[in-house]
Each structure stands twice: as C-alpha cells, then as structure tokens.
Amino acid sequence: MRVVTTKAELQQLLKIEKKQQKTIGFVPTMGYLHEGHLALVKHACQENDIVVMSIFVNPLQFGPKEDFDAYPRNQKRDEQLAADAEVDYLFVPSVEEMYPYPLSIKLSVEQRVNVLCGNNRPGHFDGVATVLTKLFHIIMPDRAYFGRKDAQQLAVVDGLIQDLDFPIKLVGVETVREADGLAKSSRNVYLTDTERKEAAVLYKSLKQAEKAILEGERKPAQIIHLVKNCLNKHTNAQVEYVEIYQYPTLKEAASLHGMILIAIAVRFKKARLIDNLILEIP
Ligand code: AMP
C-alpha cells in the first residue's frame, strides 16, 4: 500500500494505473477505521483492480459547534488496517492540501437535505458534496463505496452523481454491527460504559418497527411512536428524531409501501448516534 499526501502525486500514480486499463474503486472516509469501513474496502477489492481509500476529516462538513477538533484520529493505526485490508493507495491529504485558499465555489445541495440530519446540520451536506466532488475529480474512480448506515448521505451522493453526471457507479454497502446490534461508528468511542449498553437499543427499536410492519402496520405515525417509546424507555439518550421517508427521494411517506427508510438519531452525553433500516414493503 502506498500512502499519498498530495493530489498531484495521487493523480500521477493513478494515471499510470488507468493507462493499464485498471478499474478503480474509491472508499472515502474520515478515518479512525473500523470494520464498517473495511467492509466497504472488501466490496471495492472484489469489484475493482485498484482500491483507493481517502482519510480526510473535512472541516467543511462540520458545524461551528460540532466535533471537528475532537473527531477521533489515529493515522498510524489506520495505515495498518488499510494495508491489511489490501487498499492500494491511501490518500491522506492535509486541510491545506485540499483547501489551499478559500473556495470560490461551493456546492449547495437542494434536495434530500431538509430532513433527518440535514435538518439539524445546516450546510453539512453542502460540505460533503463539495469535498466528494473534489475527490471524485482527483481520483476519477469507476465505483465509489458508501455505507447504508449514513442513508441520507448515500441518497445525497446518489443525487450528486446523477445531477453532475459523474461517470461513477455508486455502491451502497450494508451496515456492519457489533454483536448486540450497535452500528459500528468512529464516534462509539465517546460512549460511557452505561451508554454503550443502552446504545444497543437503537437497532432493537428499529427491529421492533420492522416486526410491526411485517405484522401489517402501515401507518408511519404508529411506527414512529413505537420506536420513540422504545428509545425513551430503555435509554437516557435524548431522541433527536425518528423519521420515515420514501427512499432514496426522502419524500414524505403517507403510508408504508415501496422502499422505506426508518431513521433515528439520538444524543448521548458526548456522542450523537444514528441508525436506520431500509425496507422494501410490497
Ligand atoms: P466516516 O468515516 O464515518 O465518514 O464513514 C466513511 C464511510 O464508511 C461512509 O460511507 C459510511 O457510511 C461508512 N460506514 C461507517 N460506518 C459503517 C458501518 N457500521 N457499516 C458500513 N459502513 C459504514
């Protein structure tokens, strides 16, 4: 695995790979790697000749009160994990390398953002779309891999790729979970022991919702009520939202049929956790 810190060097190296007709899979991350990230790499390795992973904690997507400075980082450990997972090129640019001067153009995401996390994180998806556009242009991958855990991000990237005509196939990868169901996340390290135990309830509440739907419930309000009750009863976290939308448009779901996203966000003392289920309801 080669660790690359500059755009110019990465472009030079990938030019050589492309000349040899090699296909490129791209896995963008913010680092502090866990099995969720490595599942994306595994898919990318299976479907491409070359895998590029980026690790970049993108200041543009953090709000002023968010955890940009405190976001967990450990480059040496990440390099080892990425190498073991058979990443070919690990791109770890500095903030100055990505944003050498104030941007004269930023993207503004118009659809799929005024709900869920986008509602409470103004500008977040503009920052995501801007950095991904830069990374897509630098790397020019054939396929890009994203986790379904960040379902709204996946929906926004789907829009970005379609609207800006990137010749990239978007691949959404199933959420990787701990044994008790908690979705793996770099932010789980912020949880206290008690919170860590309670955090398993997020997935349990989603599975309860799935069960109720399988048993015939079709009213979104009922399902939302059920999930909120479960979270409030079994955790001390503050429930930020429980919402249901059509997927991937993130439009209102009047009743439950077709592709449906049930998404939750809760706030523990130092960690904000999200989780979701995407269900196909006949
Ligand atoms: P992050 O480093 O948190 O920005 O995540 C980088 C990529 O890994 C995103 O596409 C995430 O959706 C994905 N990812 C994060 N956690 C998981 C997980 N538990 N399972 C699958 N993918 C994940």
XYZ file of C-alpha atoms and ligand atoms in Angstrom:
305
model
C 0.000 0.000 0.000
C 1.253 3.453 -0.845
C 0.418 6.407 1.404
C -0.036 9.582 -0.625
C -0.470 13.071 0.775
C -0.704 15.263 -2.322
C -3.296 15.485 -5.071
C -0.597 15.770 -7.746
C 1.178 12.589 -6.704
C -2.053 10.607 -6.457
C -3.187 11.770 -9.893
C 0.192 10.871 -11.354
C 0.103 7.367 -9.860
C -3.492 6.716 -10.901
C -2.793 7.914 -14.428
C -0.322 5.045 -14.779
C -2.883 2.549 -13.427
C -5.561 3.845 -15.800
C -3.223 3.591 -18.779
C -3.112 -0.122 -17.995
C -6.921 -0.233 -18.169
C -7.212 -0.904 -14.414
C -10.548 -0.173 -12.778
C -10.557 1.936 -9.637
C -12.780 1.568 -6.572
C -12.868 4.513 -4.180
C -13.702 4.419 -0.453
C -13.943 7.897 1.112
C -13.669 8.017 4.914
C -12.827 10.288 7.815
C -10.569 7.637 9.323
C -10.417 6.029 12.750
C -11.164 2.921 10.782
C -13.401 0.101 11.962
C -14.994 -2.955 10.390
C -17.666 -0.798 8.727
C -15.028 0.987 6.663
C -13.240 -2.285 5.989
C -16.449 -3.841 4.643
C -16.501 -1.075 2.016
C -12.883 -1.903 1.132
C -13.739 -5.596 0.849
C -16.502 -4.848 -1.659
C -14.195 -2.476 -3.535
C -11.432 -5.124 -3.722
C -13.860 -7.683 -5.111
C -15.119 -5.398 -7.868
C -12.052 -3.381 -8.955
C -8.380 -3.834 -9.872
C -7.225 -0.967 -7.659
C -8.660 0.383 -4.390
C -8.117 3.961 -3.247
C -9.163 4.956 0.258
C -9.151 8.549 1.418
C -8.919 9.641 5.029
C -9.856 13.261 5.407
C -11.709 14.907 8.257
C -13.400 17.540 6.156
C -13.810 20.833 8.050
C -16.417 21.996 5.535
C -18.985 19.478 6.745
C -18.681 20.264 10.466
C -20.805 22.992 12.035
C -19.199 25.530 14.409
C -20.479 23.621 17.460
C -19.578 20.177 16.115
C -16.643 17.914 16.924
C -14.129 18.735 14.146
C -11.189 19.209 16.546
C -12.244 16.351 18.813
C -13.024 13.925 15.962
C -11.010 10.759 16.753
C -7.854 10.371 14.658
C -5.118 7.716 14.566
C -3.264 7.670 11.278
C -0.664 5.017 12.131
C -3.342 2.530 13.196
C -5.444 3.400 10.143
C -2.477 2.821 7.825
C -2.001 -0.652 9.269
C -5.702 -1.533 8.976
C -5.915 -0.197 5.426
C -2.782 -2.099 4.370
C -4.123 -5.316 5.927
C -7.398 -4.804 4.044
C -5.415 -4.527 0.790
C -6.007 -0.898 -0.004
C -3.593 0.045 -2.817
C -3.438 3.800 -2.301
C -4.252 5.572 0.955
C -4.838 9.269 0.321
C -4.347 11.353 3.468
C -4.263 14.998 2.418
C -3.930 17.849 4.897
C -6.640 20.502 5.122
C -4.209 22.891 3.357
C -3.731 20.397 0.525
C -7.485 20.095 -0.022
C -8.309 23.759 0.594
C -5.148 25.797 -0.114
C -7.177 29.013 -0.303
C -10.808 29.953 0.436
C -13.068 28.261 -2.093
C -14.611 30.446 -4.756
C -17.254 27.796 -5.446
C -19.164 25.614 -3.024
C -21.941 23.231 -3.886
C -25.390 23.670 -2.447
C -27.484 20.525 -2.130
C -31.131 21.317 -2.877
C -32.959 18.019 -2.486
C -32.930 15.253 0.135
C -31.370 17.576 2.746
C -34.119 19.316 4.670
C -34.960 16.214 6.692
C -33.166 13.895 9.116
C -29.578 15.015 9.941
C -29.691 17.728 7.263
C -32.366 19.489 9.273
C -30.137 19.938 12.318
C -26.841 20.274 10.463
C -27.231 23.209 8.073
C -24.528 23.168 5.399
C -23.337 19.689 6.341
C -24.295 18.048 3.048
C -23.020 21.060 1.068
C -19.636 20.332 2.656
C -19.954 16.610 1.904
C -20.923 17.273 -1.740
C -18.082 19.776 -2.179
C -15.343 17.514 -0.823
C -16.663 14.485 -2.706
C -16.748 16.429 -5.958
C -13.101 17.344 -5.414
C -12.158 13.768 -4.509
C -14.102 12.331 -7.468
C -12.250 14.705 -9.808
C -8.855 13.901 -8.277
C -9.356 10.115 -8.328
C -11.847 9.605 -11.187
C -12.912 6.192 -9.869
C -15.113 3.681 -11.677
C -17.025 2.878 -8.479
C -17.476 4.658 -5.152
C -18.446 2.826 -1.954
C -20.600 4.266 0.817
C -22.271 2.742 3.863
C -26.033 2.439 4.178
C -25.582 3.442 7.797
C -25.393 7.017 6.547
C -28.541 6.589 4.466
C -29.127 10.292 3.884
C -25.514 10.729 2.745
C -25.987 7.815 0.342
C -29.148 9.460 -1.027
C -27.359 12.822 -1.415
C -24.376 11.203 -3.174
C -26.814 9.406 -5.477
C -28.214 12.851 -6.397
C -24.713 14.338 -6.769
C -23.569 11.605 -9.147
C -26.735 11.824 -11.226
C -27.057 15.607 -11.327
C -23.396 16.357 -12.081
C -23.047 13.393 -14.486
C -20.121 11.750 -12.754
C -19.331 8.545 -14.659
C -19.150 6.664 -11.359
C -21.202 3.717 -10.147
C -22.423 4.254 -6.604
C -22.356 1.167 -4.372
C -24.232 1.164 -1.037
C -22.896 -1.346 1.491
C -24.900 -2.947 4.317
C -24.274 -1.605 7.853
C -21.742 -3.561 9.891
C -22.799 -4.013 13.526
C -21.417 -5.068 16.893
C -22.688 -8.384 18.295
C -25.505 -6.580 20.156
C -26.644 -4.723 17.035
C -24.981 -1.330 17.591
C -23.832 0.043 14.222
C -20.054 0.384 14.184
C -19.038 4.025 14.234
C -15.883 6.008 14.933
C -17.950 8.026 17.411
C -18.813 4.967 19.566
C -15.551 5.627 21.473
C -17.242 8.641 23.056
C -19.818 6.438 24.828
C -19.548 5.727 28.565
C -19.939 2.072 29.612
C -23.587 2.584 30.564
C -24.318 4.462 27.348
C -22.598 1.751 25.338
C -25.033 -0.803 26.797
C -28.007 1.462 26.136
C -26.839 2.161 22.583
C -27.828 -1.365 21.524
C -31.454 -0.235 21.894
C -31.230 1.838 18.690
C -31.135 -1.248 16.499
C -33.582 -3.138 18.731
C -36.116 -0.337 18.309
C -35.688 -0.498 14.533
C -36.183 -4.261 14.553
C -39.371 -3.770 16.597
C -40.560 -1.391 13.908
C -39.747 -3.951 11.226
C -41.673 -6.615 13.136
C -44.720 -4.374 13.463
C -44.602 -3.642 9.716
C -44.279 -7.350 8.901
C -47.332 -7.915 11.083
C -49.291 -5.441 8.972
C -48.850 -1.966 10.482
C -48.843 0.592 7.646
C -49.184 3.932 9.481
C -45.851 5.813 9.750
C -47.058 7.698 12.858
C -47.665 4.417 14.697
C -44.202 3.119 13.860
C -42.560 6.404 14.893
C -44.455 6.269 18.188
C -43.319 2.685 18.784
C -39.642 3.462 18.115
C -39.634 6.643 20.239
C -41.270 4.791 23.132
C -38.665 2.070 22.986
C -35.761 4.571 22.915
C -37.186 6.700 25.729
C -37.975 3.691 27.892
C -34.619 1.936 27.588
C -32.069 4.740 27.209
C -31.227 8.070 28.792
C -30.321 9.492 25.411
C -32.137 12.483 24.033
C -34.070 11.410 20.953
C -33.269 13.897 18.197
C -35.503 12.377 15.560
C -37.348 9.280 14.452
C -38.492 9.783 10.872
C -39.820 7.726 7.993
C -39.386 8.610 4.310
C -39.513 7.098 0.881
C -36.050 6.043 -0.216
C -33.927 7.420 -1.853
C -36.024 10.519 -2.574
C -36.545 11.200 1.161
C -40.028 12.422 0.370
C -42.862 12.112 2.886
C -44.268 8.569 3.171
C -48.021 8.816 3.655
C -48.285 5.071 4.075
C -45.712 2.332 4.239
C -45.035 0.747 0.883
C -42.169 0.584 -1.620
C -38.641 1.419 -0.436
C -38.922 2.976 3.004
C -36.281 4.472 5.283
C -36.818 4.436 9.039
C -34.091 6.581 10.553
C -33.194 7.603 14.077
C -30.725 9.953 15.734
C -30.110 10.151 19.465
C -27.773 12.222 21.551
C -25.814 10.716 24.425
C -23.593 12.984 26.559
C -20.662 13.094 24.149
C -21.865 11.074 21.168
C -24.591 11.587 18.653
C -25.563 8.240 17.145
C -27.608 7.465 14.047
C -29.042 4.262 12.688
C -31.637 3.204 10.156
C -33.377 0.418 8.329
C -34.198 0.490 4.647
C -37.121 -1.843 3.976
C -38.850 -2.889 0.809
C -42.553 -3.175 1.594
C -44.693 -4.807 -1.085
P -16.977 8.013 8.014
O -15.528 7.757 8.196
O -17.770 7.934 9.275
O -17.256 9.256 7.205
O -17.519 6.829 7.124
C -16.941 6.526 5.877
C -17.822 5.563 5.145
O -17.962 4.370 5.913
C -19.236 6.114 4.912
O -19.664 5.733 3.617
C -20.038 5.414 5.974
O -21.403 5.256 5.630
C -19.334 4.071 6.034
N -19.610 3.421 7.316
C -19.471 3.968 8.552
N -19.873 3.101 9.490
C -20.297 1.988 8.839
C -20.843 0.743 9.257
N -21.031 0.466 10.540
N -21.169 -0.170 8.298
C -20.984 0.109 6.983
N -20.474 1.269 6.536
C -20.130 2.198 7.441
